Coordinates of C-alpha atoms in Angstrom, one line a residue:
X155 CA -16.4 -1.4 -40.9
X156 CA -18.8 -3.4 -39.3
X157 CA -16.6 -5.8 -37.9
X158 CA -14.6 -3.3 -36.3
X159 CA -18.2 -1.6 -34.8
X160 CA -18.7 -4.8 -33.2
X161 CA -15.2 -5.0 -31.6
X162 CA -15.8 -1.7 -30.4
X163 CA -19.0 -2.8 -28.5
X164 CA -17.5 -5.9 -27.2
X165 CA -14.9 -3.5 -25.9
X166 CA -17.5 -1.1 -24.4
X167 CA -19.3 -4.2 -23.1
X168 CA -16.2 -5.6 -21.4
X169 CA -15.4 -2.2 -20.0
X170 CA -18.6 -2.0 -18.2
X171 CA -18.6 -5.3 -17.0
X172 CA -15.2 -4.3 -15.5
X173 CA -17.0 -1.6 -13.6
X174 CA -19.6 -3.7 -12.0
X175 CA -18.0 -3.3 -8.8
X176 CA -18.9 0.3 -8.7
X177 CA -22.6 -0.4 -8.8
X178 CA -22.3 -2.7 -6.0
X179 CA -20.0 -0.5 -3.9
X180 CA -22.7 2.0 -4.1
X181 CA -25.5 -0.1 -3.2
X182 CA -23.3 -0.9 -0.2
X183 CA -22.4 2.8 0.7
X184 CA -26.5 3.2 0.6
X185 CA -27.4 0.3 2.8
X186 CA -25.1 1.2 5.3
X187 CA -26.3 5.2 5.3
X188 CA -29.8 3.9 5.7
X189 CA -29.5 1.3 7.9
X190 CA -25.9 1.3 9.4
X191 CA -26.9 1.9 13.3
X192 CA -29.1 -1.2 13.2
X193 CA -26.5 -3.3 11.1
X194 CA -23.7 -2.8 13.9
X195 CA -26.1 -3.6 16.6
X196 CA -25.4 -7.2 15.8
X197 CA -21.9 -7.0 16.0
X198 CA -22.0 -8.6 19.5
X199 CA -22.6 -11.7 17.4
X200 CA -19.4 -13.7 16.1
X201 CA -21.4 -15.0 12.9
X202 CA -22.7 -11.3 12.1
X203 CA -19.3 -9.6 13.2
X204 CA -17.7 -11.6 10.8
X205 CA -20.3 -11.4 8.0
X206 CA -20.4 -7.6 8.5
X207 CA -16.3 -7.7 8.5
X208 CA -16.0 -9.5 5.5
X209 CA -18.4 -7.3 3.4
X210 CA -16.9 -4.4 3.9
X211 CA -13.5 -5.3 3.9
X212 CA -14.2 -7.0 0.5
X213 CA -16.0 -4.1 -1.2
X214 CA -13.4 -1.6 0.1
X215 CA -10.3 -3.6 -1.3
X216 CA -12.0 -3.9 -4.6
X217 CA -12.5 -0.4 -4.7
X218 CA -8.8 0.2 -3.7
X219 CA -7.7 -2.2 -6.6
X220 CA -10.1 -0.2 -9.1
X221 CA -8.4 2.8 -7.9
X222 CA -5.0 1.5 -8.5
X223 CA -6.5 0.2 -12.0
X224 CA -7.5 3.4 -12.9
X225 CA -4.6 5.4 -11.4
X226 CA -2.0 3.1 -13.6
X227 CA -4.1 3.6 -17.1
X228 CA -4.0 7.0 -16.4
X229 CA -0.1 6.9 -15.6
X230 CA 0.2 5.1 -19.0
X231 CA -1.6 7.7 -20.6
X232 CA -0.1 10.6 -19.2
X233 CA 3.7 9.5 -19.0
X234 CA 6.6 10.7 -16.6
X235 CA 6.7 12.5 -14.5
X236 CA 2.9 12.6 -14.1
X237 CA 2.1 8.8 -13.9
X238 CA 4.5 8.0 -10.9
X239 CA 2.6 11.0 -9.0
X240 CA -1.1 9.6 -9.6
X241 CA 0.0 6.4 -8.8
X242 CA 1.9 7.3 -5.5
X243 CA -1.0 9.7 -4.4
X244 CA -3.6 7.4 -5.1
X245 CA -2.0 5.0 -2.8
X246 CA -1.1 7.1 -0.1
X247 CA -4.7 8.9 -0.1
X248 CA -6.2 5.6 0.6
X249 CA -4.0 4.5 3.5
X250 CA -4.4 8.1 5.2
X251 CA -7.9 7.9 5.0
X252 CA -7.9 4.1 6.2
X253 CA -5.9 5.2 9.0
X254 CA -7.6 8.7 10.0
X255 CA -11.4 6.5 9.9
X256 CA -10.2 4.2 12.3
X257 CA -8.4 7.0 14.3
X258 CA -10.8 8.7 14.6
X259 CA -13.4 5.9 15.1
X260 CA -14.0 4.8 18.6
X261 CA -11.5 4.8 21.5
X262 CA -8.1 6.5 20.5
X263 CA -5.5 4.4 19.6
X264 CA -2.0 6.3 19.5
X265 CA -0.2 3.6 18.3
X266 CA -2.2 2.7 14.9
X267 CA -0.1 5.1 12.6
X268 CA 3.1 3.1 14.0
X269 CA 1.2 -0.5 13.5
X270 CA 0.1 0.3 10.3
X271 CA 3.7 1.8 8.9
X272 CA 5.1 -1.2 10.7
X273 CA 3.0 -3.6 8.9
X274 CA 3.3 -2.3 5.5
X275 CA 7.0 -2.6 5.8
X276 CA 6.8 -6.1 6.9
X277 CA 4.1 -7.1 4.4
X278 CA 6.1 -5.5 1.4
X279 CA 9.6 -5.9 2.3
X280 CA 9.2 -9.5 3.1
X281 CA 5.7 -10.3 2.3
X282 CA 5.0 -8.9 -1.0
X283 CA 9.4 -9.2 -1.7
X284 CA 9.6 -12.7 -0.4
X285 CA 6.6 -14.2 -3.0
X286 CA 7.9 -12.1 -5.8
X287 CA 11.4 -13.6 -5.6
X288 CA 10.2 -17.2 -4.8
X289 CA 7.9 -17.3 -7.7
X290 CA 10.1 -15.9 -10.1
X291 CA 13.1 -17.7 -8.8
X292 CA 10.9 -20.5 -9.3
X293 CA 10.5 -20.5 -12.8
X294 CA 13.9 -18.8 -13.3
X295 CA 17.8 -19.5 -12.4
X296 CA 17.8 -16.0 -11.1
X297 CA 16.7 -12.6 -12.0
X298 CA 18.0 -9.3 -13.0
X299 CA 17.3 -5.7 -11.7
X300 CA 19.1 -2.5 -11.9
X301 CA 21.2 -2.1 -9.0
X302 CA 21.6 1.7 -9.0
X303 CA 17.8 1.8 -8.8
X304 CA 17.5 -0.5 -5.7
X305 CA 20.3 1.4 -4.1
X306 CA 18.4 4.9 -4.8
X307 CA 15.2 3.5 -2.9
X308 CA 16.9 2.1 -0.1
X309 CA 19.5 4.9 0.6
X310 CA 16.0 6.6 1.3
X311 CA 13.9 4.0 2.8
X312 CA 16.7 3.2 5.6
X313 CA 17.2 6.6 7.2
X314 CA 13.4 7.6 7.0
X315 CA 12.2 4.1 8.6
X316 CA 14.7 4.8 11.5
X317 CA 14.0 8.3 12.5
X318 CA 10.0 7.7 12.0
X319 CA 9.9 4.4 14.2
X320 CA 13.5 3.5 15.9
X321 CA 14.6 7.0 16.7
X322 CA 11.6 8.1 18.6
X323 CA 12.5 5.6 21.5
X324 CA 15.8 7.3 22.1
X325 CA 14.8 11.0 21.9
X326 CA 11.6 11.2 24.2
X327 CA 11.4 13.2 27.5
X328 CA 10.7 11.5 30.6
X329 CA 6.7 11.9 30.1
X330 CA 6.6 9.5 27.3
X331 CA 8.0 8.4 24.2
X332 CA 6.5 10.6 21.3
X333 CA 8.2 13.2 19.4
X334 CA 7.6 17.0 21.0
X335 CA 5.8 19.2 18.0
X336 CA 9.2 20.6 17.2
X337 CA 10.7 17.1 16.4
X338 CA 7.7 15.8 14.4
X339 CA 7.6 19.4 12.4
X340 CA 11.3 18.7 11.4
X341 CA 10.7 14.9 10.6
X342 CA 7.8 15.9 8.7
X343 CA 10.1 18.5 6.6
X344 CA 12.7 15.5 6.4
X345 CA 10.3 13.0 4.8
X346 CA 8.8 15.1 2.7
X347 CA 11.9 16.9 1.2
X348 CA 13.6 13.6 0.7
X349 CA 10.7 12.1 -0.9
X350 CA 10.9 15.3 -3.3
X351 CA 14.1 14.7 -4.1
X352 CA 13.9 11.3 -5.0
X353 CA 11.0 11.7 -7.0
X354 CA 12.9 14.4 -9.3
X355 CA 16.0 11.8 -9.4
X356 CA 13.4 9.1 -10.4
X357 CA 11.7 11.2 -12.9
X358 CA 14.7 13.1 -14.2
X359 CA 18.0 13.3 -14.6
X360 CA 18.5 9.7 -13.3
X361 CA 15.3 7.3 -14.9
X362 CA 17.7 4.8 -16.4
X363 CA 18.3 3.9 -12.7
X364 CA 14.8 2.7 -12.9
X365 CA 14.5 1.2 -16.1
X366 CA 15.3 -2.7 -16.9
X367 CA 18.9 -2.4 -18.2
X368 CA 18.5 -5.8 -19.6
X369 CA 17.3 -3.8 -22.6
X370 CA 13.7 -5.8 -22.4
X371 CA 10.9 -3.2 -22.8
X372 CA 7.4 -3.7 -21.7
X373 CA 5.1 -3.5 -24.5
X374 CA 3.5 -0.3 -24.7
X375 CA -0.7 0.0 -25.1
X376 CA -0.9 2.3 -27.4
X377 CA -4.3 2.2 -27.7
X378 CA -5.1 3.4 -24.5
X379 CA -3.5 6.8 -25.3
X380 CA -5.6 7.3 -27.8
X381 CA -8.7 7.7 -25.8
X382 CA -9.7 10.5 -23.7
X383 CA -8.8 11.4 -19.9
X384 CA -12.4 12.1 -18.5
X385 CA -14.0 9.0 -18.5
X386 CA -11.0 7.1 -16.1
X387 CA -10.7 10.3 -13.9
X388 CA -14.3 10.5 -13.2
X389 CA -14.3 6.5 -12.2
X390 CA -10.8 7.1 -10.3
X391 CA -12.3 9.7 -8.2
X392 CA -15.8 7.7 -7.8
X393 CA -14.1 4.9 -6.4
X394 CA -11.9 6.7 -4.0
X395 CA -15.1 8.4 -2.5
X396 CA -16.5 5.0 -1.7
X397 CA -13.1 4.0 -0.3
X398 CA -13.5 7.3 2.0
X399 CA -17.1 6.5 2.7
X400 CA -17.0 2.8 3.3
X401 CA -13.3 2.6 5.0
X402 CA -15.4 4.8 7.9
X403 CA -18.1 2.1 8.2
X404 CA -15.2 -0.7 8.2
X405 CA -13.8 1.0 11.4
X406 CA -16.5 -0.3 13.6
X407 CA -16.3 -4.1 13.2
X408 CA -12.3 -3.5 13.8
X409 CA -12.8 -1.3 16.6
X410 CA -15.2 -3.9 18.1
X411 CA -13.3 -6.9 17.3
X412 CA -9.9 -4.9 19.2
X413 CA -11.6 -3.2 21.9
X414 CA -14.4 -5.6 22.8
X415 CA -12.9 -8.9 22.2
X416 CA -9.3 -7.8 23.4
X417 CA -7.5 -8.7 19.9
X418 CA -4.0 -7.6 19.7
X419 CA -4.2 -3.5 18.8
X420 CA -1.5 -4.2 15.9
X421 CA -4.4 -5.9 14.1
X422 CA -5.6 -3.0 13.2
X423 CA -2.7 -2.0 11.7
X424 CA -2.2 -5.0 10.0
X425 CA -5.7 -4.6 8.3
X426 CA -5.1 -1.2 7.1
X427 CA -1.5 -2.2 5.6
X428 CA -3.5 -5.5 3.7
X429 CA -5.7 -2.7 2.0
X430 CA -2.8 -0.6 0.9
X431 CA -0.7 -3.3 0.0
X432 CA -2.5 -6.1 -1.3
X433 CA -3.2 -3.9 -5.0
X434 CA 0.4 -3.4 -5.4
X435 CA 1.3 -6.8 -4.2
X436 CA -0.7 -8.3 -7.0
X437 CA 1.0 -6.4 -9.7
X438 CA 4.5 -6.9 -8.2
X439 CA 4.1 -10.7 -8.4
X440 CA 2.6 -10.6 -11.9
X441 CA 5.9 -8.7 -12.7
X442 CA 7.8 -11.0 -11.2
X443 CA 6.4 -14.1 -13.1
X444 CA 6.7 -12.3 -16.3
X445 CA 10.8 -11.8 -15.6
X446 CA 10.2 -8.0 -15.4
X447 CA 11.7 -7.9 -11.8
X448 CA 12.8 -4.2 -12.2
X449 CA 9.2 -3.3 -12.5
X450 CA 8.5 -5.4 -9.0
X451 CA 11.4 -3.9 -7.3
X452 CA 9.8 -0.4 -8.3
X453 CA 6.3 -1.3 -7.2
X454 CA 7.3 -2.8 -3.5
X455 CA 10.4 -0.5 -2.6
X456 CA 8.4 2.7 -4.1
X457 CA 5.4 1.7 -1.9
X458 CA 7.7 1.3 1.1
X459 CA 8.9 4.7 0.1
X460 CA 5.7 6.6 -0.4
X461 CA 4.2 5.2 2.7
X462 CA 7.0 6.5 5.0
X463 CA 7.8 9.8 2.7
X464 CA 4.4 10.8 2.6
X465 CA 2.1 8.8 4.7
X466 CA 4.2 10.3 7.7
X467 CA 3.9 13.5 7.4
X468 CA 0.0 13.7 6.7
X469 CA -0.7 11.9 9.6
X470 CA 1.5 14.1 11.7
X471 CA -0.4 17.0 10.3
X472 CA -3.9 15.4 10.8
X473 CA -3.2 14.3 14.6
X474 CA -2.2 18.0 15.5
X475 CA -5.6 19.2 13.3
X476 CA -7.7 16.1 15.1
X477 CA -6.3 16.3 18.3
X478 CA -5.3 12.4 18.3
X479 CA -1.9 12.0 19.2
X480 CA 0.3 9.5 17.4
X481 CA 2.9 7.5 18.8
X482 CA 5.8 6.4 16.3
X483 CA 8.4 4.6 18.2
X484 CA 8.4 0.7 18.3
X485 CA 9.2 -1.7 21.1
X486 CA 11.8 -3.7 21.1
X487 CA 10.8 -6.5 19.6
X488 CA 9.2 -4.8 16.5
X489 CA 12.5 -2.5 16.3
X490 CA 14.7 -5.7 16.0
X491 CA 12.2 -6.8 13.3
X492 CA 12.3 -3.4 11.2
X493 CA 16.7 -3.3 11.8
X494 CA 16.5 -7.2 10.4
X495 CA 14.4 -6.4 7.7
X496 CA 16.2 -3.4 6.4
X497 CA 19.5 -5.2 6.6
X498 CA 18.2 -8.3 4.8
X499 CA 16.7 -5.7 2.0
X500 CA 20.1 -4.1 1.7
X501 CA 22.0 -7.7 1.5
X502 CA 19.2 -9.1 -1.2
X503 CA 19.5 -6.1 -3.8
X504 CA 22.9 -5.8 -3.3
X505 CA 24.2 -7.9 -6.8
X506 CA 21.6 -7.0 -9.0
X507 CA 20.5 -10.6 -9.2
X508 CA 17.9 -12.4 -7.0
X509 CA 17.2 -15.8 -6.8
X510 CA 14.6 -18.5 -5.2
X511 CA 16.4 -18.6 -1.6
X512 CA 16.5 -15.0 -1.1
X513 CA 13.0 -15.1 -1.4
X514 CA 12.2 -18.0 1.2
X515 CA 14.1 -16.2 3.6
X516 CA 12.3 -12.9 3.4
X517 CA 8.7 -15.1 3.7
X518 CA 10.3 -16.5 6.7
X519 CA 10.5 -13.2 8.1
X520 CA 6.8 -12.2 7.6
X521 CA 5.7 -15.4 9.2
X522 CA 7.9 -14.4 12.3
X523 CA 6.3 -11.0 12.1
X524 CA 3.0 -12.4 12.3
X525 CA 3.2 -14.7 14.7
X526 CA 5.1 -12.1 17.3
X527 CA 1.5 -10.0 17.2
X528 CA 0.0 -12.7 19.0
X529 CA 2.8 -13.2 21.5
X530 CA 3.5 -9.6 22.4

């Protein structure tokens, strides 16, 4: 009995240590709430600009990782379809809040939504996929995933990505590239509708498409289901509240860097995309290393789908409410990169097996995307 009490005490102490970031995030929020103006007055100094950005970015990223950790904990306890909904809504909420904060801070940046969406697609479908397949292929001859599940993801991603980021350049009037209000409304309904149909397929009649059909099951964490739900829900909400506040503070150094130092405008979207994609990238690479490629596929293709299917409609609504217009159509270079990435993804997941060479090709495209940011 004493041994069990000691083990429970050690688990409790370990859980408290894992939430140290919550205290640091609260302290950071208090500091910027009280002294934010005086701190941001130092942005003209390059050293302080780097320190302030690194401080805020690391805390926001850590809080985002904690949001995903607690959302994943709730997902394992509640099961499907609630688990998928919690994870999806948590990631999408972080992305929407981050984009909205930066969009409403400083000068209006109508391409921020487009740049962030494109950066998420490039980071995930090239960077995350490439790293996962390269590491997994390096450790094993090849890896296997459920072909029907990957086809279901790509069957929705390809049309939504085309309608959101390529088609606007071919349907605009002479006054400019954005979709009209009617076209944006139709796009929002199409995105939400297709995502809803996909979600019903994933959590309902075709759940087997998204399960490893090799029969290798992931170990269940039975002990988490025996504990209550109140604590993880409270921690999830607390970390998301910190993300909401701190990402607004992070908008100041990002805007200063882009507007004052004339950095590429697309860097704002890349920074937002890194905040969104990093938590899931870590999970995807870990799953690939553990030879659970199907889980990796569910993570990175599901991330792209939720980003396009949910973030686009949410940002279109916010743009009309706040009066900040958005431009969705990519320029010619980025359009070619998007088409190439989608085509390569279809080829990569067409056989149900992946190997090291495919990961290397995706990583090459990711490097090309990053270099083109500074050339355009």
